[in-house]
Every structure is written in structure tokens, then in C-alpha cells.
Backbone as a chain_set.jsonl record, in Angstrom:
{"seq": "MTDDQKRELGKRAYEKAKKYELDYGCCPQCVLATVQETVGIIDDQTVKASHGLSGGGGLIGEGVCGALSGGLLALSAKYGRDRNNLDKGRYMNNFKKAKDLTERFRGEFGGVTCRELQQQFTGRTFDMWNAAEYKAFDSARGNKCAHATGTVTQWVVEML", "coords": {"N": [[14.162, -8.524, 16.41], [12.571, -6.102, 18.45], [8.582, -6.051, 19.73], [8.107, -3.523, 20.467], [10.333, -1.812, 19.625], [10.051, -2.848, 16.28], [7.075, -1.32, 16.269], [7.785, 1.006, 16.597], [9.614, 1.946, 14.03], [7.738, 1.553, 12.981], [6.06, 3.541, 13.474], [7.914, 5.297, 12.375], [8.438, 5.304, 9.849], [5.647, 5.374, 8.666], [5.434, 8.266, 8.604], [6.865, 8.895, 6.843], [6.33, 7.429, 4.232], [4.307, 8.77, 3.724], [5.066, 11.271, 3.336], [6.529, 10.771, 0.915], [4.16, 10.148, -0.292], [2.648, 13.277, -0.135], [4.459, 13.652, -1.534], [5.669, 13.557, -4.343], [3.558, 11.204, -5.131], [2.158, 8.348, -6.68], [1.136, 5.71, -4.955], [1.573, 3.294, -4.863], [4.314, 2.905, -4.746], [5.082, 4.634, -3.225], [4.718, 3.283, -0.763], [6.644, 1.054, -0.634], [8.893, 2.329, -2.153], [9.404, 2.976, 0.546], [9.366, 0.824, 2.342], [11.223, -0.694, 1.255], [13.944, 1.204, 2.233], [13.165, 1.161, 4.759], [13.155, -1.233, 6.499], [14.241, -3.161, 4.373], [14.084, -5.774, 1.745], [12.767, -5.626, -0.716], [13.599, -4.99, -4.243], [14.123, -2.386, -6.747], [13.718, -2.84, -8.785], [11.465, -3.631, -8.512], [9.494, -1.32, -6.711], [9.627, 0.153, -8.921], [8.235, -2.045, -11.096], [5.561, -2.068, -10.027], [3.943, 0.566, -10.027], [1.955, 1.028, -12.267], [-0.042, -0.113, -10.605], [-1.038, 1.875, -9.409], [-3.488, 4.092, -8.57], [-6.27, 2.652, -8.231], [-5.594, 0.485, -10.292], [-4.081, 1.739, -13.654], [-5.106, 3.665, -13.233], [-8.073, 3.952, -13.058], [-9.444, 3.064, -11.276], [-11.19, 1.229, -10.509], [-9.926, -0.975, -9.355], [-7.303, -2.435, -6.36], [-7.006, -0.061, -4.104], [-3.68, 1.145, -4.241], [-2.163, 1.653, -2.621], [-2.585, -0.627, -0.479], [-1.607, -2.304, -1.972], [0.55, -2.23, -2.918], [1.96, -2.49, -0.074], [0.439, -5.512, -0.305], [2.137, -7.063, -1.585], [4.675, -6.144, -0.65], [4.708, -7.875, 1.187], [4.333, -9.743, 0.532], [6.629, -10.055, -0.317], [8.903, -11.023, 0.815], [7.219, -13.334, 2.343], [5.97, -14.854, 0.183], [5.963, -16.86, -2.757], [8.683, -17.973, -3.761], [9.83, -18.603, -7.938], [11.046, -20.548, -8.188], [10.35, -22.044, -7.376], [7.453, -23.041, -7.179], [6.286, -25.399, -7.802], [5.771, -26.751, -4.819], [3.375, -26.106, -3.53], [0.988, -24.393, -1.649], [1.441, -21.774, -0.304], [0.392, -20.903, 1.892], [0.979, -19.876, 4.121], [1.64, -16.433, 3.239], [-0.658, -16.07, 2.189], [-2.484, -16.021, 4.14], [-1.303, -12.929, 5.704], [-1.568, -11.762, 3.58], [-4.23, -11.471, 3.654], [-5.105, -10.598, 6.168], [-3.763, -8.28, 5.983], [-5.803, -6.963, 4.119], [-8.216, -7.106, 5.463], [-7.903, -5.476, 7.868], [-7.19, -3.004, 6.533], [-9.921, -3.05, 4.591], [-11.271, -2.621, 7.451], [-10.586, -0.381, 8.355], [-10.474, 1.809, 6.384], [-12.784, 1.519, 5.589], [-13.795, 0.192, 2.332], [-11.902, -1.347, 0.006], [-11.207, -0.776, -2.682], [-10.017, 2.51, -4.89], [-12.229, 3.438, -5.661], [-13.655, 3.125, -3.845], [-12.756, 3.924, -1.559], [-12.196, 6.373, -2.606], [-15.004, 8.207, -2.957], [-15.406, 7.296, 0.605], [-13.366, 9.049, 0.967], [-14.189, 11.717, -0.143], [-17.006, 11.714, -0.775], [-17.286, 11.875, -3.391], [-16.777, 9.512, -6.836], [-14.404, 10.412, -9.075], [-13.182, 10.899, -12.458], [-9.863, 9.339, -12.986], [-8.811, 10.017, -15.414], [-9.406, 12.652, -16.503], [-8.323, 15.4, -16.514], [-9.207, 17.712, -15.37], [-11.669, 16.588, -12.955], [-8.991, 15.406, -12.057], [-8.198, 16.939, -11.112], [-9.752, 17.948, -8.618], [-10.163, 16.207, -7.806], [-7.425, 15.156, -5.662], [-7.548, 17.903, -4.902], [-10.165, 17.518, -3.272], [-8.819, 14.641, -1.679], [-7.433, 15.971, 0.154], [-4.663, 15.259, 2.2], [-5.192, 12.384, 3.09], [-5.38, 10.266, 1.625], [-2.572, 10.528, 1.598], [-2.057, 9.44, 3.925], [-4.039, 7.307, 4.095], [-1.782, 5.808, 2.28], [0.507, 5.803, 4.439], [-0.421, 4.618, 6.401], [-0.537, 1.769, 5.707], [2.093, 1.091, 5.412], [3.636, 1.946, 7.911], [1.798, -0.662, 8.879], [2.768, -2.652, 7.743], [5.363, -3.186, 8.152], [5.288, -2.921, 10.487], [4.253, -6.097, 10.724], [6.334, -7.82, 9.257]], "CA": [[13.47, -6.606, 16.986], [11.28, -6.492, 19.726], [7.151, -5.106, 19.482], [8.836, -1.927, 20.392], [11.168, -1.792, 17.859], [8.954, -2.55, 15.246], [6.501, -0.638, 16.28], [8.607, 2.594, 16.298], [9.786, 1.461, 12.892], [6.661, 1.428, 12.013], [5.991, 5.13, 13.244], [9.037, 6.229, 11.339], [7.923, 4.435, 7.937], [4.371, 6.006, 7.799], [5.392, 9.868, 8.52], [8.035, 8.73, 5.233], [5.277, 7.003, 3.816], [2.781, 9.868, 3.91], [5.682, 12.36, 2.609], [6.134, 10.811, -0.445], [2.414, 9.937, -1.161], [2.483, 14.249, -0.587], [5.467, 15.258, -2.538], [6.004, 12.456, -5.333], [1.999, 10.766, -5.167], [1.487, 6.561, -6.763], [1.113, 5.418, -3.921], [1.733, 1.318, -4.094], [5.772, 3.323, -4.8], [5.56, 5.264, -1.635], [5.12, 2.233, -0.463], [7.73, 0.157, -1.903], [9.447, 2.407, -1.492], [9.914, 2.885, 2.377], [10.265, -0.891, 2.978], [13.122, -0.501, 1.32], [14.18, 2.355, 2.356], [12.891, 0.445, 6.283], [13.606, -2.902, 6.376], [15.158, -3.589, 2.978], [13.839, -6.653, 1.326], [12.583, -4.765, -1.928], [14.569, -4.415, -4.963], [13.73, -1.337, -7.185], [12.385, -3.148, -10.382], [9.446, -4.497, -7.309], [9.337, -0.373, -6.7], [8.91, 0.634, -10.877], [7.059, -3.111, -11.929], [3.994, -1.002, -8.944], [3.508, 2.007, -10.926], [1.341, 0.692, -12.951], [-1.112, -0.108, -9.614], [-1.881, 3.645, -8.892], [-5.317, 5.233, -8.686], [-6.404, 0.901, -8.502], [-4.585, -0.389, -11.973], [-4.346, 2.334, -14.737], [-6.05, 5.551, -12.567], [-9.757, 4.124, -13.63], [-9.744, 3.374, -10.087], [-11.988, -0.392, -10.295], [-8.81, -2.349, -8.363], [-6.745, -2.541, -4.716], [-5.925, 0.835, -3.391], [-2.655, 1.296, -4.475], [-1.144, 2.03, -0.982], [-3.144, -1.986, -0.335], [-1.418, -3.105, -3.333], [1.728, -1.987, -2.612], [1.707, -3.574, 0.717], [0.615, -6.61, -0.655], [3.708, -6.629, -2.758], [5.503, -5.734, 0.271], [4.381, -9.064, 2.683], [4.659, -11.146, -0.823], [8.315, -10.417, -1.061], [8.944, -11.658, 2.317], [6.957, -14.126, 1.869], [5.246, -15.346, -0.705], [6.991, -18.393, -2.879], [9.921, -18.095, -5.588], [9.371, -18.996, -8.826], [11.946, -22.089, -8.567], [9.196, -23.611, -6.012], [6.014, -23.134, -7.447], [5.374, -26.713, -7.751], [5.688, -26.723, -3.899], [2.679, -26.215, -2.527], [0.594, -22.587, -1.376], [2.714, -20.833, 0.525], [-0.599, -20.111, 2.575], [1.245, -18.43, 5.365], [1.339, -15.069, 2.504], [-2.124, -15.718, 1.977], [-2.952, -15.445, 5.768], [-1.12, -11.943, 5.581], [-1.696, -10.465, 2.963], [-6.117, -11.332, 4.032], [-5.34, -10.518, 7.745], [-3.946, -6.989, 6.169], [-6.465, -6.647, 3.655], [-9.826, -6.55, 5.978], [-7.473, -4.322, 8.536], [-7.55, -1.757, 5.286], [-11.273, -2.607, 5.471], [-11.762, -2.086, 8.576], [-10.294, 1.177, 8.993], [-11.083, 2.633, 5.149], [-13.665, 1.498, 4.765], [-13.394, -0.306, 1.264], [-10.4, -1.261, -0.858], [-10.678, -0.087, -3.893], [-9.56, 3.401, -5.249], [-12.547, 3.991, -6.189], [-14.607, 3.34, -1.901], [-12.024, 5.054, -0.756], [-12.599, 7.941, -3.012], [-16.311, 7.549, -1.483], [-14.827, 7.733, 1.751], [-12.887, 10.495, 1.069], [-14.493, 12.759, -0.904], [-18.805, 11.968, -1.253], [-18.163, 10.96, -4.6], [-15.657, 9.387, -7.63], [-13.361, 11.05, -9.873], [-12.092, 10.281, -13.227], [-8.735, 10.469, -12.98], [-7.842, 10.433, -17.022], [-9.636, 13.409, -17.333], [-7.672, 16.767, -16.65], [-10.529, 18.643, -14.574], [-11.608, 15.651, -12.236], [-8.526, 13.837, -11.356], [-7.792, 18.507, -9.95], [-10.744, 18.304, -8.26], [-9.977, 14.493, -7.088], [-6.384, 15.934, -5.796], [-8.214, 18.658, -4.085], [-11.217, 17.445, -2.421], [-8.501, 14.026, -0.832], [-6.005, 16.443, 1.044], [-4.458, 14.028, 2.644], [-6.269, 11.076, 3.373], [-4.881, 8.974, 0.434], [-1.051, 10.006, 1.933], [-2.775, 8.849, 5.739], [-3.763, 5.277, 4.057], [0.379, 5.278, 2.073], [0.866, 5.989, 5.233], [-0.911, 3.681, 7.099], [-0.794, 0.481, 4.887], [2.97, 1.176, 4.843], [2.96, 1.079, 9.054], [1.229, -2.406, 9.464], [3.377, -3.823, 6.534], [6.441, -2.632, 8.841], [5.513, -3.807, 12.328], [4.394, -7.651, 10.157], [8.061, -8.411, 8.496]], "C": [[12.155, -6.896, 17.767], [10.282, -6.09, 19.283], [7.8, -3.925, 19.361], [8.846, -1.55, 19.344], [10.723, -2.075, 16.8], [7.691, -1.271, 15.534], [6.844, 1.11, 16.067], [9.318, 2.504, 14.764], [9.362, 2.091, 12.236], [5.994, 2.662, 12.092], [6.461, 5.967, 12.19], [8.775, 5.967, 10.006], [5.933, 5.286, 7.283], [4.569, 7.11, 8.169], [6.598, 9.067, 6.748], [7.394, 8.67, 4.486], [4.434, 8.311, 3.36], [3.72, 10.512, 2.637], [5.9, 12.087, 1.436], [5.388, 10.657, -0.839], [1.909, 11.745, -1.908], [3.528, 14.528, -1.814], [5.196, 14.585, -4.234], [4.219, 11.523, -6.011], [2.28, 9.235, -5.689], [2.169, 6.146, -5.45], [1.509, 4.08, -3.67], [3.202, 1.096, -4.215], [6.607, 3.591, -2.914], [5.61, 4.375, -0.272], [6.358, 1.222, -0.164], [8.452, 0.715, -0.934], [10.583, 2.869, 0.363], [10.608, 1.856, 2.686], [11.072, -0.847, 2.911], [13.662, 0.377, 1.602], [14.588, 1.785, 4.624], [13.318, -0.634, 6.757], [14.346, -3.777, 5.234], [14.101, -4.254, 2.434], [13.243, -6.478, -0.175], [13.181, -3.994, -2.685], [14.118, -3.233, -6.195], [13.061, -1.368, -8.591], [10.882, -3.723, -9.031], [9.23, -2.041, -7.604], [8.186, 0.606, -8.372], [8.351, -0.335, -11.075], [5.792, -2.155, -10.288], [3.353, 0.21, -9.461], [2.636, 2.178, -11.546], [-0.531, 0.341, -11.826], [-1.517, 0.708, -9.062], [-3.211, 3.67, -9.086], [-6.474, 3.724, -9.075], [-6.703, 0.396, -10.136], [-5.143, 0.461, -12.418], [-4.752, 3.477, -14.1], [-6.941, 5.159, -12.632], [-9.848, 2.94, -12.282], [-11.062, 1.63, -9.416], [-11.352, -1.355, -9.159], [-8.178, -1.69, -7.196], [-6.837, -1.027, -5.395], [-5.001, 0.174, -3.744], [-1.677, 1.605, -3.129], [-1.14, 0.625, -0.65], [-2.451, -2.875, -1.817], [0.198, -3.388, -2.55], [2.771, -2.769, -0.749], [1.635, -4.652, 0.725], [1.741, -7.237, -1.115], [4.957, -6.638, -1.857], [5.349, -7.171, 0.916], [4.989, -9.905, 0.698], [6.079, -10.928, -1.012], [9.495, -10.86, -0.181], [8.965, -13.184, 2.575], [6.069, -14.702, 1.523], [6.045, -16.318, -1.091], [7.51, -18.055, -3.807], [9.433, -18.466, -6.521], [10.337, -20.799, -8.892], [10.841, -22.602, -7.54], [7.722, -23.36, -6.155], [5.783, -24.127, -7.44], [5.603, -27.832, -6.301], [4.652, -26.157, -2.669], [2.314, -24.251, -2.365], [1.24, -21.708, -0.606], [0.847, -19.773, 1.144], [-0.13, -19.281, 3.791], [1.212, -16.53, 4.562], [0.723, -15.159, 2.152], [-2.195, -14.825, 3.44], [-2.462, -13.894, 5.935], [-1.613, -10.938, 5.005], [-3.872, -10.766, 3.021], [-6.328, -10.771, 5.593], [-4.927, -8.239, 6.937], [-4.867, -6.265, 5.065], [-7.553, -6.234, 4.613], [-8.836, -5.761, 6.841], [-7.565, -3.198, 7.42], [-8.782, -1.802, 5.707], [-11.641, -2.32, 6.358], [-11.815, -0.618, 8.791], [-10.597, 2.182, 7.737], [-11.917, 2.743, 5.111], [-14.326, 0.354, 3.532], [-11.494, -0.772, 0.526], [-10.076, -1.256, -2.396], [-10.078, 1.857, -4.627], [-11.163, 3.711, -5.006], [-13.926, 4.69, -4.798], [-13.836, 4.255, -1.498], [-11.943, 6.362, -1.003], [-13.944, 8.709, -2.932], [-15.968, 7.69, -0.714], [-14.757, 9.048, 1.785], [-13.817, 11.845, 0.783], [-16.437, 12.45, -1.373], [-18.623, 11.536, -2.278], [-16.332, 10.307, -4.977], [-15.241, 10.058, -8.608], [-12.827, 9.345, -11.062], [-10.508, 10.674, -13.245], [-7.694, 10.763, -14.371], [-8.184, 11.845, -17.549], [-8.802, 14.862, -15.609], [-8.359, 17.125, -14.544], [-10.546, 18.205, -13.01], [-10.447, 15.503, -12.029], [-8.157, 15.654, -10.6], [-7.969, 18.656, -8.795], [-10.601, 16.69, -7.358], [-8.963, 15.185, -5.462], [-6.463, 17.36, -4.533], [-9.072, 18.208, -2.935], [-10.177, 15.947, -1.433], [-7.434, 14.775, 0.257], [-5.137, 15.58, 1.402], [-4.737, 13.32, 3.538], [-5.773, 9.881, 2.4], [-2.784, 8.86, 0.913], [-1.245, 9.445, 3.813], [-2.858, 7.311, 4.694], [-2.382, 4.581, 3.317], [0.425, 4.872, 3.139], [0.434, 4.747, 6.388], [-1.046, 1.972, 6.6], [1.716, -0.123, 5.433], [3.898, 0.109, 6.34], [3.237, -0.18, 9.335], [2.032, -3.134, 8.994], [4.819, -4.017, 7.401], [6.405, -3.589, 9.608], [4.906, -5.656, 11.362], [5.044, -8.434, 9.67], [8.54, -8.691, 9.921]], "O": [[11.17, -7.629, 17.672], [10.507, -5.546, 18.202], [8.031, -3.365, 18.289], [8.081, -1.151, 18.467], [11.141, -1.238, 16.0], [7.646, -0.325, 14.747], [6.239, 2.038, 15.53], [9.55, 3.68, 14.483], [9.752, 2.857, 11.354], [5.367, 3.061, 11.111], [5.956, 6.824, 11.465], [9.083, 6.782, 9.136], [5.377, 5.545, 6.216], [3.409, 7.519, 8.217], [6.269, 9.265, 5.578], [7.406, 9.609, 3.691], [4.043, 8.339, 2.193], [3.449, 10.429, 1.439], [5.583, 12.951, 0.618], [5.397, 10.917, -2.043], [1.367, 11.992, -2.986], [3.442, 15.341, -2.734], [4.582, 15.188, -5.114], [3.952, 11.357, -7.201], [2.847, 8.696, -4.739], [3.333, 6.23, -5.059], [1.765, 3.665, -2.54], [3.716, -0.007, -4.029], [7.504, 3.271, -2.134], [6.196, 4.56, 0.795], [6.637, 0.859, 0.978], [8.733, 0.385, 0.219], [11.705, 2.955, 0.863], [11.763, 1.713, 3.086], [11.927, -0.883, 3.795], [14.367, 0.479, 0.599], [15.55, 1.933, 5.377], [14.065, -0.567, 7.734], [14.888, -4.876, 5.355], [13.037, -3.635, 2.467], [13.352, -7.514, -0.83], [13.443, -2.814, -2.452], [13.204, -3.901, -6.678], [12.352, -0.604, -9.246], [9.693, -4.041, -9.057], [8.848, -1.604, -8.689], [7.119, 1.145, -8.664], [7.275, 0.098, -11.489], [6.43, -1.115, -10.452], [2.235, 0.629, -9.163], [2.213, 3.329, -11.653], [-1.69, 0.509, -12.203], [-2.36, 0.543, -8.18], [-3.818, 3.079, -9.98], [-7.299, 3.746, -9.988], [-7.69, 0.086, -10.803], [-6.339, 0.615, -12.173], [-4.621, 4.462, -14.826], [-7.593, 6.059, -12.103], [-10.433, 1.89, -12.547], [-11.472, 1.267, -8.313], [-11.895, -2.145, -8.388], [-8.425, -0.505, -6.974], [-6.787, -0.734, -6.589], [-5.017, -1.057, -3.744], [-0.452, 1.712, -3.076], [-0.01, 0.181, -0.448], [-2.89, -3.855, -2.419], [0.711, -4.319, -1.93], [3.863, -3.313, -0.583], [2.395, -5.279, 1.462], [2.006, -8.283, -0.522], [6.057, -7.051, -2.224], [6.498, -7.532, 1.173], [5.989, -10.402, 0.18], [6.698, -11.598, -1.839], [10.686, -10.994, -0.46], [9.869, -13.976, 2.84], [5.251, -15.158, 2.322], [6.825, -16.819, -0.281], [6.864, -17.787, -4.82], [8.287, -18.849, -6.284], [10.127, -21.817, -9.552], [10.806, -23.747, -7.09], [6.926, -23.5, -5.226], [4.668, -24.225, -6.929], [5.635, -29.062, -6.342], [4.873, -25.887, -1.488], [2.965, -23.273, -2.731], [1.135, -20.537, -0.972], [0.401, -18.649, 0.916], [-0.683, -18.306, 4.302], [0.836, -15.565, 5.227], [0.713, -14.362, 1.214], [-2.052, -13.639, 3.736], [-3.411, -13.3, 6.447], [-1.971, -9.819, 5.372], [-4.608, -10.09, 2.301], [-7.421, -10.556, 6.117], [-5.575, -7.246, 7.269], [-4.78, -5.038, 5.013], [-7.854, -5.04, 4.621], [-8.937, -4.701, 6.222], [-8.343, -2.325, 7.804], [-9.183, -1.153, 6.674], [-12.603, -1.556, 6.281], [-12.707, 0.11, 9.226], [-10.951, 3.327, 8.018], [-12.401, 3.8, 4.707], [-15.322, -0.296, 3.85], [-10.34, -0.398, 0.739], [-9.09, -1.595, -3.049], [-8.914, 1.552, -4.371], [-11.345, 4.342, -3.965], [-14.613, 5.705, -4.679], [-14.23, 5.349, -1.096], [-11.734, 7.286, -0.217], [-13.866, 9.934, -2.836], [-15.928, 8.92, -0.74], [-15.483, 9.92, 2.263], [-13.997, 12.787, 1.555], [-16.948, 13.077, -2.301], [-19.477, 10.73, -2.648], [-15.295, 10.365, -4.316], [-16.249, 10.409, -9.221], [-12.505, 8.16, -10.969], [-9.998, 11.779, -13.425], [-6.595, 11.3, -14.51], [-7.673, 12.333, -18.557], [-8.865, 14.965, -14.384], [-8.096, 16.903, -13.362], [-9.974, 18.775, -12.08], [-10.722, 15.171, -10.876], [-7.822, 15.584, -9.418], [-7.21, 19.135, -7.952], [-11.104, 16.439, -6.262], [-9.531, 15.578, -4.443], [-5.677, 17.65, -3.63], [-8.766, 18.47, -1.772], [-10.614, 15.914, -0.282], [-6.746, 14.138, 1.055], [-4.798, 14.957, 0.395], [-4.56, 13.569, 4.73], [-5.896, 8.681, 2.646], [-1.989, 7.933, 0.759], [-0.346, 9.174, 4.61], [-1.968, 6.468, 4.595], [-1.939, 3.448, 3.504], [0.409, 3.648, 3.268], [1.257, 4.148, 7.08], [-1.676, 1.139, 7.252], [2.289, -1.194, 5.631], [4.388, -1.019, 6.396], [4.237, -0.743, 9.781], [2.25, -4.231, 9.509], [5.369, -5.109, 7.256], [7.019, -4.655, 9.653], [5.699, -6.499, 11.781], [4.715, -9.61, 9.515], [9.674, -9.128, 10.116]]}, "num_chains": 1, "name": "protein.A"}
């Protein structure tokens, strides 16, 4: 696939992932479902397993943004170490790609944790386990989380 074809595929993936996030939520699943539909390499079990990574892990905000987590999982699905190769080295190529994605994400969005993005996107953080707070977050963020989800998906598709 040429670089131009990868960019075009990435643009289409951006739109699909953004729509999934706006329609369904759970950014890591939206990234992975879109990568699955666009490029392949992701199975349904991986999409399912990513569910708990949303909202920085368990909706607590302290961990890595779910969209970024989904992107890291997608890269690892292709470049990571297989179970039967645990004793075959560190697979530094995957770590390099993961580092590149994480640094690009930080540069674009001003942080990597869900809370950092909440602050960047809305000027404050939220307790997503409090129904009123979650509703306020959902309103305040607008399409910014969907944009982050689409952006990560686009970058990952172009990296694969």
C-alpha cells in the first residue's frame, strides 16, 4: 500500500472512529473496532477486552486515555510479542512504535491520561462515577473525545 493510500485509509478510519465514539462511547473499543474493520488484525476478543480501559481504566480518569490505550493495543496486535515468544527478546520495534504514538498524542492533546485530557478539553476534571458529573462531562467535552479517538485511529492505521 502506498503512503497516499494509507493516508486516505487513515482519513476514512478517522471519520468512522469519531462516529462510533459519538454514537456508542468507549473510546478504546471504537479505535479497535475501526482498525478491525479497516485493516483487520484485531479480533472480537481484543475489542471486548479493551472495554475496561475506557475513561483511563474503569472510568477513574487516572490512567492512559482509552483512545490511546486502544491505539497501543492495535499496534501491539501487529508488532507485539506473541505468547510463544516470551523468551525471545523484548521486541523493541513495538515499543518504539508505542513510544512514537504516545509522544505524538501528548504533543497533540497536551497529556496522555484521561484526567489530563478532561482538563485540556473542558477546563476541569470530573468524577465519572457520579451520574451528574458524568452528564456534565459528556456535555462539556462536546466532540473532543471523539476527535481524539478518530485521530489516534487515523495515526494507527497509517502506522500499520
